[in-house]
Amino acid sequence: MNCKSSVVLLLGLLFVVPLAKAQDNDFGLSLGAELSKKFTKKFEVQLEEEVRQNQNVSEFDRAMTTLGASYSLNKTFKAGAFYTWIYANNQQDDYYENRHRLGAWLQAGHKFGRLKVSLREKFLTTYRDEDLGNYKYNPKSYLRSKLEVAYNIPNFPVNPYASVEMPYQVNNPKGNEIDKWRYTAGLEYNISKKFAIDLFYRYDNEVNVKNPVTSSKLGVMAKFQL
């Protein structure tokens, strides 16, 4: 079995195993656009807008506006920070609220020919509106570890990728633990040097909670470089 076949088999097992264990699964949709601008070869600023729907695409879930910046330390390491404004629909208690999220991340990546493997560690903390919700603790903070594999197909504008992400609670007064596994598979279609479309499927599986929820989502993200 060659290297490429091994990677395909590994990614297949990565996504088939959790799906085989799935319970009742909600379906959602994510639509978004991202603008990015490189001011130098190493420094870049991004502005992203995303709208999500859930409950089998029948309910508005949230809208998110993110302003971030990233800096390439060298060929291997890249770092960044961001702020996100979230307008969230609390469907259980029937109200909308504003949330504010701050975060920073560090990513290490390495290319093996046309195959790129990267590991990203992201810390984020989300402040929720205590005037509306009765939260046991606020803000809510996570360390998210994400492993991604991407492949650049020669002479072809579509590049496939797959990732697995593990959010770990870091300030839960009852004890910190992993509460979800997230699996994503996607295709990035480079229409031009300045414009690309990212199509992806995402599967979230809650763990270590009393009533775990599983959900799947289709997403489309338009990416523009200024």
Coordinates of C-alpha atoms in Angstrom, one line a residue:
M1 CA 0.0 0.0 0.0
N2 CA 1.5 3.3 -1.1
C3 CA 1.5 6.6 1.0
K4 CA -1.5 8.1 -0.9
S5 CA -3.6 5.0 -0.3
S6 CA -2.7 4.9 3.3
V7 CA -3.8 8.6 3.8
V8 CA -7.2 7.9 2.0
L9 CA -7.8 4.8 4.2
L10 CA -6.9 6.7 7.4
L11 CA -9.2 9.6 6.6
G12 CA -12.0 7.2 5.7
L13 CA -11.8 5.5 9.0
L14 CA -11.6 8.9 10.8
F15 CA -15.0 9.9 9.5
V16 CA -16.8 6.5 9.2
V17 CA -16.2 5.4 12.8
P18 CA -18.0 8.3 14.5
L19 CA -20.8 8.3 12.0
A20 CA -21.5 4.6 12.7
K21 CA -22.1 5.5 16.3
A22 CA -24.3 8.4 15.7
Q23 CA -27.6 9.0 17.5
D24 CA -30.4 11.2 16.4
N25 CA -28.7 13.8 14.2
D26 CA -29.8 17.4 13.6
F27 CA -28.9 18.9 10.2
G28 CA -27.7 22.5 9.7
L29 CA -26.4 24.9 7.1
S30 CA -23.5 27.4 7.3
L31 CA -23.0 30.3 4.8
G32 CA -20.2 32.7 5.0
A33 CA -17.7 35.0 3.3
E34 CA -14.2 35.9 4.2
L35 CA -12.1 38.9 3.1
S36 CA -8.3 38.8 3.6
K37 CA -5.6 41.4 3.0
K38 CA -1.8 40.8 3.1
F39 CA 0.1 43.9 4.2
T40 CA 3.4 42.0 4.1
K41 CA 4.5 38.5 3.2
K42 CA 4.1 37.5 6.8
F43 CA 1.3 39.7 8.1
E44 CA -2.4 39.3 7.1
V45 CA -5.8 40.6 8.3
Q46 CA -9.1 38.7 7.9
L47 CA -12.7 39.8 8.1
E48 CA -15.3 37.0 8.2
E49 CA -19.1 36.8 8.2
E50 CA -21.0 33.6 8.9
V51 CA -24.7 32.7 9.3
R52 CA -25.8 29.3 10.6
Q53 CA -29.1 27.5 10.6
N54 CA -30.1 24.4 12.5
Q55 CA -33.2 22.3 13.4
N56 CA -33.0 20.7 9.9
V57 CA -32.4 24.2 8.4
S58 CA -35.7 25.5 9.8
E59 CA -34.3 27.8 12.6
F60 CA -31.8 30.7 12.7
D61 CA -29.0 29.6 14.9
R62 CA -26.5 32.5 15.0
A63 CA -24.6 35.1 13.0
M64 CA -20.9 35.7 13.6
T65 CA -18.6 38.5 12.6
T66 CA -14.9 37.9 13.1
L67 CA -12.0 40.3 12.8
G68 CA -8.6 38.7 13.0
A69 CA -4.9 38.9 12.1
S70 CA -2.2 36.3 11.5
Y71 CA 1.6 36.4 11.3
S72 CA 3.9 33.8 9.8
L73 CA 6.8 33.3 12.2
N74 CA 8.6 31.1 9.7
K75 CA 7.9 28.3 7.3
T76 CA 6.6 26.0 10.0
F77 CA 4.8 28.3 12.6
K78 CA 2.0 30.8 12.2
A79 CA 0.2 32.7 15.0
G80 CA -3.0 34.8 15.1
A81 CA -5.6 36.5 17.3
F82 CA -9.2 37.5 16.7
Y83 CA -12.4 39.0 18.1
T84 CA -15.9 37.6 17.2
W85 CA -19.3 39.2 17.8
I86 CA -22.0 36.6 18.0
Y87 CA -25.7 37.2 17.7
A88 CA -27.1 33.9 19.0
N89 CA -30.6 32.4 19.1
N90 CA -31.2 30.6 22.5
Q91 CA -33.9 28.3 21.2
Q92 CA -34.4 26.5 24.4
D93 CA -35.4 29.7 26.4
D94 CA -36.6 31.6 23.3
Y95 CA -34.5 34.8 23.3
Y96 CA -31.6 36.3 21.3
E97 CA -28.4 37.5 22.9
N98 CA -25.1 39.2 22.0
R99 CA -21.9 37.3 22.8
H100 CA -18.3 38.5 22.6
R101 CA -15.5 36.1 21.9
L102 CA -11.7 36.7 22.1
G103 CA -9.1 34.2 21.0
A104 CA -5.5 33.5 19.9
W105 CA -3.9 30.5 18.2
L106 CA -0.6 29.0 17.2
Q107 CA -0.3 26.6 14.2
A108 CA 2.5 24.3 13.1
G109 CA 2.5 22.9 9.5
H110 CA 4.7 20.8 7.4
K111 CA 4.5 19.7 3.7
F112 CA 5.3 16.2 2.6
G113 CA 5.4 16.7 -1.1
R114 CA 1.9 17.9 -2.0
L115 CA 0.4 16.6 1.3
K116 CA 0.3 19.2 4.2
V117 CA -0.2 18.3 7.8
S118 CA -0.9 21.0 10.4
L119 CA -1.7 21.1 14.1
R120 CA -3.4 24.2 15.5
E121 CA -3.9 25.1 19.2
K122 CA -6.5 27.8 19.7
F123 CA -7.5 29.4 23.0
L124 CA -10.9 31.2 23.1
T125 CA -13.1 32.7 25.7
T126 CA -16.8 33.7 25.2
Y127 CA -18.6 36.3 27.3
R128 CA -22.4 35.8 27.4
D129 CA -25.2 38.2 28.5
E130 CA -26.0 37.5 32.1
D131 CA -28.9 39.9 32.0
L132 CA -30.7 37.4 29.7
G133 CA -29.3 34.0 30.6
N134 CA -28.8 32.2 33.9
Y135 CA -25.3 30.9 33.4
K136 CA -23.4 28.8 35.9
Y137 CA -20.1 30.4 34.9
N138 CA -19.1 33.2 32.6
P139 CA -17.0 33.6 30.5
K140 CA -16.8 30.1 28.9
S141 CA -13.2 29.2 27.8
Y142 CA -11.8 26.4 25.7
L143 CA -8.6 25.1 24.3
R144 CA -9.3 23.7 20.8
S145 CA -6.8 21.3 19.3
K146 CA -7.2 20.7 15.5
L147 CA -5.3 18.3 13.3
E148 CA -5.8 18.8 9.6
V149 CA -4.6 17.0 6.4
A150 CA -4.8 18.8 3.0
Y151 CA -3.7 17.7 -0.4
N152 CA -2.8 19.9 -3.4
I153 CA -3.7 18.1 -6.6
P154 CA -1.3 18.9 -9.4
N155 CA -2.8 20.9 -12.3
F156 CA -6.3 20.9 -10.7
P157 CA -8.1 23.8 -9.0
V158 CA -9.8 21.6 -6.3
N159 CA -7.9 20.8 -3.1
P160 CA -9.4 18.3 -0.6
Y161 CA -8.8 18.4 3.1
A162 CA -10.0 16.7 6.3
S163 CA -9.7 17.6 10.0
V164 CA -10.5 16.5 13.5
E165 CA -11.0 19.0 16.4
M166 CA -11.1 18.5 20.1
P167 CA -12.5 21.3 22.3
Y168 CA -11.3 21.1 25.9
Q169 CA -12.9 23.1 28.7
V170 CA -10.4 25.1 30.7
N171 CA -12.5 27.0 33.3
N172 CA -15.5 24.7 34.2
P173 CA -16.0 24.9 38.0
K174 CA -17.2 21.3 38.0
G175 CA -14.1 20.1 36.3
N176 CA -12.5 20.4 32.9
E177 CA -13.0 17.8 30.2
I178 CA -13.5 17.3 26.4
D179 CA -17.2 17.9 25.6
K180 CA -17.2 17.5 21.8
W181 CA -15.4 15.9 18.9
R182 CA -15.7 17.8 15.5
Y183 CA -14.9 16.2 12.2
T184 CA -14.7 18.1 8.9
A185 CA -14.1 17.1 5.3
G186 CA -14.1 19.7 2.5
L187 CA -13.0 20.8 -0.9
E188 CA -11.5 24.2 -1.7
Y189 CA -12.1 25.3 -5.3
N190 CA -9.7 28.0 -6.5
I191 CA -11.6 29.9 -9.1
S192 CA -8.8 32.5 -9.5
K193 CA -5.7 33.7 -7.5
K194 CA -8.0 36.1 -5.6
F195 CA -11.2 34.0 -5.2
A196 CA -11.9 30.6 -3.8
I197 CA -15.0 28.6 -2.7
D198 CA -14.8 26.3 0.3
L199 CA -17.4 23.5 0.4
F200 CA -17.4 21.3 3.6
Y201 CA -19.3 18.8 5.6
R202 CA -19.0 18.9 9.4
Y203 CA -20.1 16.4 12.0
D204 CA -20.2 17.3 15.8
N205 CA -20.5 14.6 18.4
E206 CA -21.0 15.7 22.1
V207 CA -19.4 13.6 24.8
N208 CA -19.2 13.7 28.6
V209 CA -22.6 15.4 28.9
K210 CA -25.9 14.2 30.3
N211 CA -27.9 14.4 27.0
P212 CA -25.4 14.3 24.1
V213 CA -26.4 15.9 20.8
T214 CA -25.0 15.0 17.5
S215 CA -25.3 17.3 14.5
S216 CA -24.2 17.5 10.9
K217 CA -23.8 20.6 8.7
L218 CA -23.1 21.5 5.1
G219 CA -21.2 24.7 4.6
V220 CA -20.2 27.1 1.9
M221 CA -17.5 29.8 2.5
A222 CA -16.5 32.3 -0.2
K223 CA -12.9 33.6 0.2
F224 CA -11.7 36.8 -1.3
Q225 CA -8.2 38.2 -1.3
L226 CA -7.8 41.9 -1.6

